[in-house]
Each structure stands twice: as C-alpha cells, then as structure tokens.
Amino acid sequence: MTNLLSNSDARRIFLAKQGLSAPPNRALTKAGLLDLIHDLGFVQVDSIQTVERAHHQILFSRNQTYRREHLTALLEKDGTLFEHWTHDASIVPSAFFKYWKHKFLDEEKAIVERWRKWRGEGFEASFEETYDRVVKGGAILARDMKADGHVSGGWWNWHPNKTALEYFWRTGKFAIAGRSNFQKIYDLVERVIPAEFREPEVSREEFVDWACRSALTRLGFATHGEIAAFWDLLSPDEAKSWVAENRDELIEVMIEPALGGKPRTSWAFANFFGAMDTFPEAPSRIRVLSPFDPMIRDRNRTERLFGFFYRIEVFVPEPKREYGYYVFPLLEGDRLIGRIDMKADRKKGTLDVKRLWLEPRVKASAGRFEKLEAELERLARFVGVEKVVYLDGWKG
C-alpha cells in the first residue's frame, strides 16, 4: 500500500532535515558547527557579498550564535572540512573525502576533453611546471604565478598556471588550504587533508551506496533524480539502480504538493513513518535565507513543497528581472512567505532595505512586520553594520 504524506508533514520533516527546526539561539560550539555541516552535507561557497557571503549566511540562518572563526579553523587548521564541488563549489566534511576520490577520477576522465574545447590545444602546457612549484614551494595563490602581461577575465580567461591549479584541485591532487581576500590558496592534498580522512579506499559500489544512502537520509524523502542531484556525484540511472537493489529497505511515499495537484511518488527508508514524531515544528520567527541556501537549491522541489517559485536573477539582464539582482527568500515557520531586496553598505554602516514582496496569500500584518524587523536587526548585527534603513517604497 502506498503511503500519503501531507504537505504540512513533508515541510516539517524537510525543514528539520535542513537544520532549520533547531533552536536558533542555542550556543553553537566549533564541534557543533562541524556536526551541523555534516548533517546538512555541504554548504555552498559563493563570492557575492551583497549582504554576507553565502556560506556564512546559510549557517547564521540556522544558528545565530554561529562564529566565522570556527568555520575558518575547521577548514584551515583542523582539516575537518574541505572545499570542492557538489552541484557548485561547496564546503564538505573531510569525513566524506574518501568518497570524493571517485569524483576526482570522473573529473579526470572528462575534464581534459572539455577543457581542450574551452582553452584550445596545449592548455596543459604549464601543468608540470605548476605542480613542481607547489611540491617544492608549498601553498600558493594563482596570482603568485600570473604571467606578465596576462589580462584576467574571470573563469573564461584563466592564465595557464591558474588553469593548472584548478585542474589539479578538481582532480584531487591539490586542495584548498585557505583563502586570501576570497582567492583560493592551493597546496598538495596530503598537506591539507589529514591522513585519517584520505583512507581507506572505497569501491565504486560502496561509493554509490554511500552517495544514495546519505542523500536520502538528508532529504528525508526523494525521487531517484533528487537522490542523484543532492551531491551531484551520480547519474539518475545509478540512483535508480540503487533504489531497485535496495527495495527491501525502502518504501514508496506519496508527497502532497503545496498548491494541490497529483501527489508525487518518492522513496524513503522503511522506518520513515515510525520516526515522524521526532521532527519538531520549525520556530515561528522569520528568517532571511541566502539565495544559495541548500533548502531551496532544488527549485522544483521548493515549488512543490512550499508553493514558492524562486530563481536567482544575477545573470538576468536588469530590464528583464522580475525582482532584483540578489533577492533573499523569507522563511516564516514552515512557510516561504516572500522575498526581500537589500544591501549592506559597510561604509555607511547600514543595511539598506530596498523592496519587499510578500506572497499573494500572506497578509502584511503588523505582527509579521515586527518579526521581519527583528530578523533584519539580527542580520545587521551579524554583518557588522549599525542599523537597518528602510528606503522609500520598500513595502511596494
């Protein structure tokens, strides 16, 4: 018999899995931060700092005692976190590094052909020189090897040594030892990732089983496509095969969508319904989410569960933007209630609120605005500005 999961229960479970149901003021230690990232699976890294960089805001939205220096220590001193790719550049627990070796192998097979089309023949000319420089000289920034006269142009115009550094990072020979003004510092993996995380070797079968099992654990319920997309380490066919091979451990769950329509068939572990009461309700406060928050990474899943259509418009020409360059979703309890356009002006010491859009079914009540103002004050303190400034017409 197929089990039906109500939309409210689906939201409650998913928010808890995403770390958004725990008390947001409970003291977060460095060890607790590592546990939080482990439970999330990854935290996306992004350079845009309209208000705060994505990784810091993602963690702050879950716990407002989060300290940036703890994240730096876990990455650069303890080696218990590392940077690499999921669906995008992310911070990942080093406990998963042994599984990432399969991604390195996959990248090595695909990257040369792909980059030769991008860079042209001979793009690997500086590989040996760059590798030897790091082996003998230690950690390095790409700018330390930049050829005289080269004009940078973002990722599409890397100089030859930067291309080499990125190749060796993406294929697991180098790791990110730290960042300087957000620029990567590259070094040999064995100098960055502790030996305990680099072993033992795991087979392809063990890797696929871990990737699927760990993804479903963090999602709570998922289609095989969602399982594959979580880490972006597998193909949908590999996830589909894993589901077929592990049917005795899984049940079908029908997920009720937010806005009506046909329930969607997903998979969950067999004890799913027995554990439902262990997931608390999300706090009723309003929280500002990063556009790169893992809760909304899968835009289609977000729309099904929350009835909230969201697309980041960074790459949309300004005249064609529906909302704005970098607009933040607003979470209230278990509902996505709107979005807000704002920017931190660090020179003036202000968080400038440009525009608020509430969803059609959300009332613009005095109590809701009080909760929003309280959250914006918290965010301003975290960002390090003195006050929130509401610009003319911000309520639309």
Tab-separated table of C-alpha atoms in Angstrom:
chain	number	residue	atom	x	y	z
A	1	MET	CA	0.000	0.000	0.000
A	2	THR	CA	1.278	3.476	-0.881
A	3	ASN	CA	1.580	5.938	1.991
A	4	LEU	CA	0.333	9.529	1.652
A	5	LEU	CA	2.339	12.262	3.392
A	6	SER	CA	0.537	15.554	3.963
A	7	ASN	CA	2.188	18.706	2.698
A	8	SER	CA	2.493	20.130	6.229
A	9	ASP	CA	4.262	16.986	7.457
A	10	ALA	CA	6.517	16.971	4.395
A	11	ARG	CA	7.566	20.572	5.077
A	12	ARG	CA	8.115	19.863	8.773
A	13	ILE	CA	10.331	16.859	8.062
A	14	PHE	CA	12.345	18.563	5.333
A	15	LEU	CA	12.965	21.707	7.408
A	16	ALA	CA	14.166	19.582	10.309
A	17	LYS	CA	16.479	17.676	7.988
A	18	GLN	CA	17.793	21.035	6.792
A	19	GLY	CA	18.714	22.193	10.289
A	20	LEU	CA	16.002	24.851	10.304
A	21	SER	CA	13.951	23.465	13.194
A	22	ALA	CA	16.571	23.505	15.938
A	23	PRO	CA	16.526	26.413	18.446
A	24	PRO	CA	18.327	29.232	16.584
A	25	ASN	CA	19.818	30.723	19.764
A	26	ARG	CA	21.324	27.576	21.269
A	27	ALA	CA	25.083	28.074	21.748
A	28	LEU	CA	26.944	26.616	18.762
A	29	THR	CA	30.448	25.377	19.529
A	30	LYS	CA	33.084	24.626	16.916
A	31	ALA	CA	32.319	20.916	17.278
A	32	GLY	CA	28.616	21.693	16.957
A	33	LEU	CA	29.284	23.624	13.761
A	34	LEU	CA	31.077	20.611	12.276
A	35	ASP	CA	28.104	18.435	13.235
A	36	LEU	CA	25.701	20.911	11.623
A	37	ILE	CA	27.597	20.918	8.326
A	38	HIS	CA	27.871	17.120	8.464
A	39	ASP	CA	24.097	16.839	8.885
A	40	LEU	CA	23.452	19.310	6.051
A	41	GLY	CA	26.002	17.514	3.863
A	42	PHE	CA	27.546	20.645	2.359
A	43	VAL	CA	27.401	24.427	2.449
A	44	GLN	CA	27.745	26.294	-0.835
A	45	VAL	CA	30.516	28.874	-1.198
A	46	ASP	CA	29.917	31.994	-3.248
A	47	SER	CA	31.802	35.255	-3.657
A	48	ILE	CA	28.796	37.612	-3.823
A	49	GLN	CA	28.623	39.748	-0.691
A	50	THR	CA	25.551	41.896	-1.231
A	51	VAL	CA	24.793	41.353	2.451
A	52	GLU	CA	27.033	38.448	3.516
A	53	ARG	CA	28.809	35.626	1.704
A	54	ALA	CA	26.536	32.642	1.118
A	55	HIS	CA	28.300	30.139	3.396
A	56	HIS	CA	28.197	32.475	6.394
A	57	GLN	CA	24.560	33.403	5.857
A	58	ILE	CA	23.496	29.774	5.400
A	59	LEU	CA	24.998	28.875	8.763
A	60	PHE	CA	23.766	32.023	10.518
A	61	SER	CA	20.204	31.385	9.370
A	62	ARG	CA	20.311	28.088	11.277
A	63	ASN	CA	22.069	29.297	14.389
A	64	GLN	CA	22.579	32.928	15.279
A	65	THR	CA	25.468	32.184	17.624
A	66	TYR	CA	27.499	30.954	14.631
A	67	ARG	CA	31.063	32.307	14.593
A	68	ARG	CA	33.003	32.733	11.345
A	69	GLU	CA	36.329	31.970	13.039
A	70	HIS	CA	35.083	28.473	13.892
A	71	LEU	CA	34.493	27.762	10.211
A	72	THR	CA	37.950	29.088	9.315
A	73	ALA	CA	39.564	26.887	11.970
A	74	LEU	CA	37.727	23.763	10.783
A	75	LEU	CA	38.821	24.453	7.200
A	76	GLU	CA	42.339	25.829	7.575
A	77	LYS	CA	43.653	24.459	10.879
A	78	ASP	CA	41.834	21.252	11.780
A	79	GLY	CA	41.327	19.965	8.232
A	80	THR	CA	37.938	18.537	9.201
A	81	LEU	CA	36.271	20.388	6.328
A	82	PHE	CA	37.433	20.779	2.733
A	83	GLU	CA	36.331	22.697	-0.339
A	84	HIS	CA	35.266	21.008	-3.533
A	85	TRP	CA	32.349	20.668	-5.938
A	86	THR	CA	28.892	19.296	-5.326
A	87	HIS	CA	26.479	20.987	-7.743
A	88	ASP	CA	28.705	24.027	-7.171
A	89	ALA	CA	31.733	24.992	-5.068
A	90	SER	CA	30.970	23.893	-1.512
A	91	ILE	CA	32.365	23.233	1.939
A	92	VAL	CA	32.166	19.496	2.681
A	93	PRO	CA	33.106	17.404	5.756
A	94	SER	CA	36.514	15.772	5.315
A	95	ALA	CA	34.926	12.557	6.562
A	96	PHE	CA	33.496	12.330	3.021
A	97	PHE	CA	36.826	12.912	1.259
A	98	LYS	CA	37.439	9.210	0.582
A	99	TYR	CA	34.196	9.114	-1.415
A	100	TRP	CA	35.158	12.232	-3.357
A	101	LYS	CA	38.079	10.285	-4.832
A	102	HIS	CA	35.575	8.777	-7.245
A	103	LYS	CA	34.540	12.273	-8.307
A	104	PHE	CA	38.222	13.081	-8.891
A	105	LEU	CA	38.523	10.059	-11.176
A	106	ASP	CA	35.353	11.002	-13.048
A	107	GLU	CA	36.622	14.572	-13.442
A	108	GLU	CA	39.991	13.389	-14.707
A	109	LYS	CA	38.295	11.371	-17.432
A	110	ALA	CA	36.032	14.203	-18.570
A	111	ILE	CA	37.908	17.396	-17.880
A	112	VAL	CA	40.736	17.185	-20.424
A	113	GLU	CA	38.396	16.856	-23.402
A	114	ARG	CA	36.062	19.525	-22.057
A	115	TRP	CA	38.835	21.991	-21.277
A	116	ARG	CA	40.624	21.399	-24.572
A	117	LYS	CA	37.484	22.653	-26.332
A	118	TRP	CA	37.396	25.629	-23.992
A	119	ARG	CA	41.097	26.512	-23.841
A	120	GLY	CA	42.355	25.034	-27.114
A	121	GLU	CA	45.233	22.673	-27.814
A	122	GLY	CA	48.167	22.939	-25.447
A	123	PHE	CA	46.117	24.170	-22.494
A	124	GLU	CA	48.057	21.774	-20.241
A	125	ALA	CA	51.465	23.264	-21.146
A	126	SER	CA	52.023	24.685	-17.645
A	127	PHE	CA	50.811	21.660	-15.688
A	128	GLU	CA	54.219	20.138	-14.882
A	129	GLU	CA	55.793	23.483	-14.003
A	130	THR	CA	52.861	24.396	-11.725
A	131	TYR	CA	52.813	21.032	-9.964
A	132	ASP	CA	56.571	21.178	-9.278
A	133	ARG	CA	56.251	24.729	-7.958
A	134	VAL	CA	53.692	23.646	-5.352
A	135	VAL	CA	55.585	20.470	-4.416
A	136	LYS	CA	58.795	22.395	-3.785
A	137	GLY	CA	57.499	25.788	-2.717
A	138	GLY	CA	54.332	24.977	-0.813
A	139	ALA	CA	50.939	26.693	-0.767
A	140	ILE	CA	50.341	29.261	-3.477
A	141	LEU	CA	47.799	31.723	-4.833
A	142	ALA	CA	47.094	31.792	-8.557
A	143	ARG	CA	48.217	35.430	-8.694
A	144	ASP	CA	51.677	34.381	-7.459
A	145	MET	CA	52.233	32.610	-10.786
A	146	LYS	CA	50.452	35.001	-13.126
A	147	ALA	CA	52.415	35.636	-16.306
A	148	ASP	CA	53.439	39.208	-17.057
A	149	GLY	CA	51.010	40.924	-19.396
A	150	HIS	CA	48.147	38.471	-18.874
A	151	VAL	CA	44.783	40.208	-18.529
A	152	SER	CA	42.415	38.334	-16.244
A	153	GLY	CA	38.850	37.842	-17.370
A	154	GLY	CA	37.184	35.558	-14.838
A	155	TRP	CA	36.969	31.804	-15.241
A	156	TRP	CA	36.828	32.075	-19.055
A	157	ASN	CA	40.282	33.647	-19.257
A	158	TRP	CA	42.447	31.887	-16.676
A	159	HIS	CA	46.172	32.219	-17.191
A	160	PRO	CA	47.940	28.873	-17.871
A	161	ASN	CA	49.104	28.369	-14.271
A	162	LYS	CA	45.620	29.123	-12.907
A	163	THR	CA	44.258	26.522	-15.324
A	164	ALA	CA	46.799	24.024	-13.958
A	165	LEU	CA	45.979	24.839	-10.337
A	166	GLU	CA	42.259	24.383	-10.958
A	167	TYR	CA	42.850	21.128	-12.827
A	168	PHE	CA	44.890	19.647	-10.004
A	169	TRP	CA	42.326	20.821	-7.440
A	170	ARG	CA	39.351	19.415	-9.303
A	171	THR	CA	41.091	16.075	-9.857
A	172	GLY	CA	42.186	15.692	-6.242
A	173	LYS	CA	45.934	16.382	-6.422
A	174	PHE	CA	45.653	19.793	-4.756
A	175	ALA	CA	43.317	21.048	-2.032
A	176	ILE	CA	42.307	24.494	-0.843
A	177	ALA	CA	44.493	25.345	2.148
A	178	GLY	CA	42.709	28.642	2.832
A	179	ARG	CA	41.635	31.854	1.184
A	180	SER	CA	43.116	35.353	0.949
A	181	ASN	CA	40.526	38.015	0.091
A	182	PHE	CA	38.426	35.084	-1.072
A	183	GLN	CA	41.095	33.889	-3.532
A	184	LYS	CA	41.974	30.218	-3.209
A	185	ILE	CA	45.290	29.110	-1.709
A	186	TYR	CA	46.321	25.801	-3.276
A	187	ASP	CA	48.526	23.104	-1.769
A	188	LEU	CA	49.094	19.362	-2.031
A	189	VAL	CA	46.192	17.292	-0.707
A	190	GLU	CA	48.447	15.458	1.746
A	191	ARG	CA	49.404	18.768	3.361
A	192	VAL	CA	45.789	19.885	3.761
A	193	ILE	CA	43.568	16.814	4.328
A	194	PRO	CA	44.609	14.721	7.379
A	195	ALA	CA	45.595	11.138	6.545
A	196	GLU	CA	42.705	9.726	8.577
A	197	PHE	CA	40.264	11.174	6.030
A	198	ARG	CA	42.120	10.051	2.903
A	199	GLU	CA	41.773	6.346	3.695
A	200	PRO	CA	40.616	3.674	3.318
A	201	GLU	CA	39.888	3.331	-0.382
A	202	VAL	CA	36.254	2.532	-1.181
A	203	SER	CA	34.958	0.589	-4.157
A	204	ARG	CA	32.657	2.102	-6.759
A	205	GLU	CA	29.798	0.043	-5.326
A	206	GLU	CA	30.462	1.351	-1.813
A	207	PHE	CA	30.680	4.890	-3.181
A	208	VAL	CA	27.333	4.658	-4.983
A	209	ASP	CA	25.682	3.135	-1.916
A	210	TRP	CA	27.039	5.917	0.319
A	211	ALA	CA	26.072	8.684	-2.120
A	212	CYS	CA	22.474	7.447	-2.382
A	213	ARG	CA	22.007	6.467	1.242
A	214	SER	CA	23.477	9.695	2.626
A	215	ALA	CA	21.459	11.823	0.188
A	216	LEU	CA	18.155	10.154	1.093
A	217	THR	CA	18.965	10.497	4.800
A	218	ARG	CA	19.388	14.267	4.380
A	219	LEU	CA	16.361	14.708	2.134
A	220	GLY	CA	14.013	12.523	4.171
A	221	PHE	CA	12.087	11.536	1.033
A	222	ALA	CA	13.118	11.851	-2.609
A	223	THR	CA	12.765	10.620	-6.163
A	224	HIS	CA	15.761	8.837	-7.640
A	225	GLY	CA	16.500	12.015	-9.600
A	226	GLU	CA	16.571	14.052	-6.384
A	227	ILE	CA	18.825	11.451	-4.770
A	228	ALA	CA	21.299	11.747	-7.645
A	229	ALA	CA	21.147	15.548	-7.695
A	230	PHE	CA	21.791	16.016	-3.975
A	231	TRP	CA	25.575	15.571	-4.157
A	232	ASP	CA	25.750	15.734	-7.964
A	233	LEU	CA	28.108	12.767	-7.834
A	234	LEU	CA	25.959	10.193	-9.646
A	235	SER	CA	23.738	9.871	-12.682
A	236	PRO	CA	19.960	9.428	-12.237
A	237	ASP	CA	20.346	5.915	-13.667
A	238	GLU	CA	22.841	4.985	-10.940
A	239	ALA	CA	20.410	6.237	-8.295
A	240	LYS	CA	17.533	4.391	-9.968
A	241	SER	CA	19.553	1.166	-9.917
A	242	TRP	CA	20.394	1.716	-6.246
A	243	VAL	CA	16.697	2.080	-5.419
A	244	ALA	CA	15.907	-1.162	-7.274
A	245	GLU	CA	18.705	-3.021	-5.490
A	246	ASN	CA	17.631	-1.801	-2.044
A	247	ARG	CA	13.842	-2.057	-2.324
A	248	ASP	CA	13.678	-4.162	0.851
A	249	GLU	CA	14.934	-1.141	2.839
A	250	LEU	CA	12.669	1.422	1.166
A	251	ILE	CA	9.009	2.369	0.963
A	252	GLU	CA	7.053	4.440	-1.532
A	253	VAL	CA	5.670	7.684	-0.131
A	254	MET	CA	3.179	9.943	-1.917
A	255	ILE	CA	4.022	13.589	-1.181
A	256	GLU	CA	1.107	16.031	-1.204
A	257	PRO	CA	2.115	19.195	-3.122
A	258	ALA	CA	1.599	22.652	-1.632
A	259	LEU	CA	-0.741	24.025	-4.275
A	260	GLY	CA	-2.807	20.948	-4.979
A	261	GLY	CA	-2.500	18.510	-7.835
A	262	LYS	CA	-1.339	14.947	-8.018
A	263	PRO	CA	0.869	13.672	-5.172
A	264	ARG	CA	4.409	12.838	-6.230
A	265	THR	CA	5.855	9.388	-5.627
A	266	SER	CA	9.082	9.440	-3.632
A	267	TRP	CA	11.246	6.980	-1.756
A	268	ALA	CA	12.015	6.888	1.954
A	269	PHE	CA	13.639	4.453	4.344
A	270	ALA	CA	11.318	1.816	5.773
A	271	ASN	CA	11.212	3.371	9.267
A	272	PHE	CA	10.153	6.756	7.878
A	273	PHE	CA	6.632	6.925	9.344
A	274	GLY	CA	7.734	5.476	12.674
A	275	ALA	CA	10.196	8.372	13.096
A	276	MET	CA	7.823	11.172	12.057
A	277	ASP	CA	7.121	12.351	15.608
A	278	THR	CA	10.830	13.007	16.198
A	279	PHE	CA	10.822	16.019	13.863
A	280	PRO	CA	9.904	19.274	15.664
A	281	GLU	CA	7.999	22.197	14.228
A	282	ALA	CA	10.174	25.000	12.846
A	283	PRO	CA	10.439	28.148	15.004
A	284	SER	CA	7.784	30.728	14.120
A	285	ARG	CA	10.283	33.560	13.660
A	286	ILE	CA	11.101	34.975	10.223
A	287	ARG	CA	14.499	34.115	8.772
A	288	VAL	CA	16.277	35.547	5.751
A	289	LEU	CA	17.727	32.770	3.573
A	290	SER	CA	20.658	33.009	1.229
A	291	PRO	CA	19.752	32.568	-2.461
A	292	PHE	CA	22.188	29.625	-2.293
A	293	ASP	CA	20.635	28.022	0.787
A	294	PRO	CA	20.564	24.214	0.443
A	295	MET	CA	16.900	24.198	1.466
A	296	ILE	CA	15.973	25.915	-1.805
A	297	ARG	CA	18.776	24.559	-4.003
A	298	ASP	CA	16.373	22.263	-5.842
A	299	ARG	CA	13.998	24.943	-7.176
A	300	ASN	CA	11.415	22.444	-8.438
A	301	ARG	CA	11.274	20.658	-5.081
A	302	THR	CA	10.934	24.041	-3.369
A	303	GLU	CA	7.963	24.891	-5.561
A	304	ARG	CA	6.258	21.553	-4.939
A	305	LEU	CA	6.739	21.576	-1.152
A	306	PHE	CA	6.294	25.266	-0.424
A	307	GLY	CA	4.367	26.653	-3.404
A	308	PHE	CA	7.176	29.174	-3.830
A	309	PHE	CA	8.692	29.908	-7.232
A	310	TYR	CA	12.231	31.247	-6.890
A	311	ARG	CA	15.017	31.909	-9.368
A	312	ILE	CA	18.163	33.917	-8.745
A	313	GLU	CA	18.433	36.776	-11.252
A	314	VAL	CA	22.156	37.577	-11.031
A	315	PHE	CA	22.658	36.549	-14.651
A	316	VAL	CA	19.391	38.030	-15.934
A	317	PRO	CA	19.771	41.398	-17.741
A	318	GLU	CA	18.436	44.139	-15.465
A	319	PRO	CA	15.462	45.141	-17.670
A	320	LYS	CA	14.251	41.533	-17.653
A	321	ARG	CA	14.490	40.939	-13.894
A	322	GLU	CA	11.202	40.299	-12.144
A	323	TYR	CA	12.563	41.176	-8.707
A	324	GLY	CA	16.248	42.081	-8.445
A	325	TYR	CA	19.925	41.168	-8.777
A	326	TYR	CA	20.216	39.274	-5.492
A	327	VAL	CA	16.904	38.827	-3.688
A	328	PHE	CA	16.583	36.872	-0.438
A	329	PRO	CA	13.752	34.398	0.305
A	330	LEU	CA	11.945	34.823	3.633
A	331	LEU	CA	11.083	31.786	5.756
A	332	GLU	CA	8.454	32.147	8.494
A	333	GLY	CA	7.907	28.972	10.461
A	334	ASP	CA	7.370	26.343	7.765
A	335	ARG	CA	6.294	28.778	5.023
A	336	LEU	CA	8.229	30.734	2.442
A	337	ILE	CA	6.315	33.998	2.700
A	338	GLY	CA	8.115	36.340	0.330
A	339	ARG	CA	11.417	37.838	-0.740
A	340	ILE	CA	13.401	40.939	0.075
A	341	ASP	CA	15.926	43.060	-1.816
A	342	MET	CA	18.582	44.656	0.378
A	343	LYS	CA	22.256	45.542	0.507
A	344	ALA	CA	24.798	46.122	3.274
A	345	ASP	CA	26.526	49.496	2.927
A	346	ARG	CA	29.592	48.930	5.075
A	347	LYS	CA	30.951	52.419	4.561
A	348	LYS	CA	27.772	53.983	5.919
A	349	GLY	CA	27.192	51.201	8.447
A	350	THR	CA	23.684	50.435	7.201
A	351	LEU	CA	21.623	47.544	5.942
A	352	ASP	CA	19.562	49.194	3.202
A	353	VAL	CA	16.191	47.541	2.560
A	354	LYS	CA	15.092	48.353	-0.984
A	355	ARG	CA	11.946	46.320	-1.569
A	356	LEU	CA	9.770	43.650	-0.005
A	357	TRP	CA	7.464	41.285	-1.885
A	358	LEU	CA	5.062	39.119	0.119
A	359	GLU	CA	3.445	36.081	-1.461
A	360	PRO	CA	-0.198	36.525	-2.576
A	361	ARG	CA	-1.662	34.545	0.348
A	362	VAL	CA	0.469	36.256	3.017
A	363	LYS	CA	-1.033	39.154	4.988
A	364	ALA	CA	1.004	42.296	5.603
A	365	SER	CA	0.114	42.350	9.310
A	366	ALA	CA	1.754	44.488	11.989
A	367	GLY	CA	2.914	41.354	13.842
A	368	ARG	CA	4.580	39.984	10.725
A	369	PHE	CA	6.437	43.252	10.121
A	370	GLU	CA	7.628	43.212	13.730
A	371	LYS	CA	9.082	39.739	13.212
A	372	LEU	CA	10.725	40.841	9.964
A	373	GLU	CA	12.256	43.907	11.600
A	374	ALA	CA	13.609	41.748	14.440
A	375	GLU	CA	15.273	39.426	11.933
A	376	LEU	CA	16.773	42.287	9.963
A	377	GLU	CA	18.213	43.730	13.186
A	378	ARG	CA	19.796	40.344	13.955
A	379	LEU	CA	21.218	40.140	10.444
A	380	ALA	CA	22.592	43.688	10.629
A	381	ARG	CA	24.472	42.843	13.831
A	382	PHE	CA	25.886	39.705	12.243
A	383	VAL	CA	27.019	41.581	9.147
A	384	GLY	CA	28.594	44.272	11.322
A	385	VAL	CA	26.552	47.341	10.373
A	386	GLU	CA	24.962	49.699	12.854
A	387	LYS	CA	21.366	49.998	11.723
A	388	VAL	CA	18.668	48.942	9.278
A	389	VAL	CA	17.493	51.644	6.880
A	390	TYR	CA	14.186	51.232	5.057
A	391	LEU	CA	14.304	53.055	1.725
A	392	ASP	CA	11.287	54.865	0.308
A	393	GLY	CA	8.751	52.488	-1.201
A	394	TRP	CA	10.274	49.373	0.380
A	395	LYS	CA	6.863	47.860	1.083
A	396	GLY	CA	5.922	48.129	-2.571
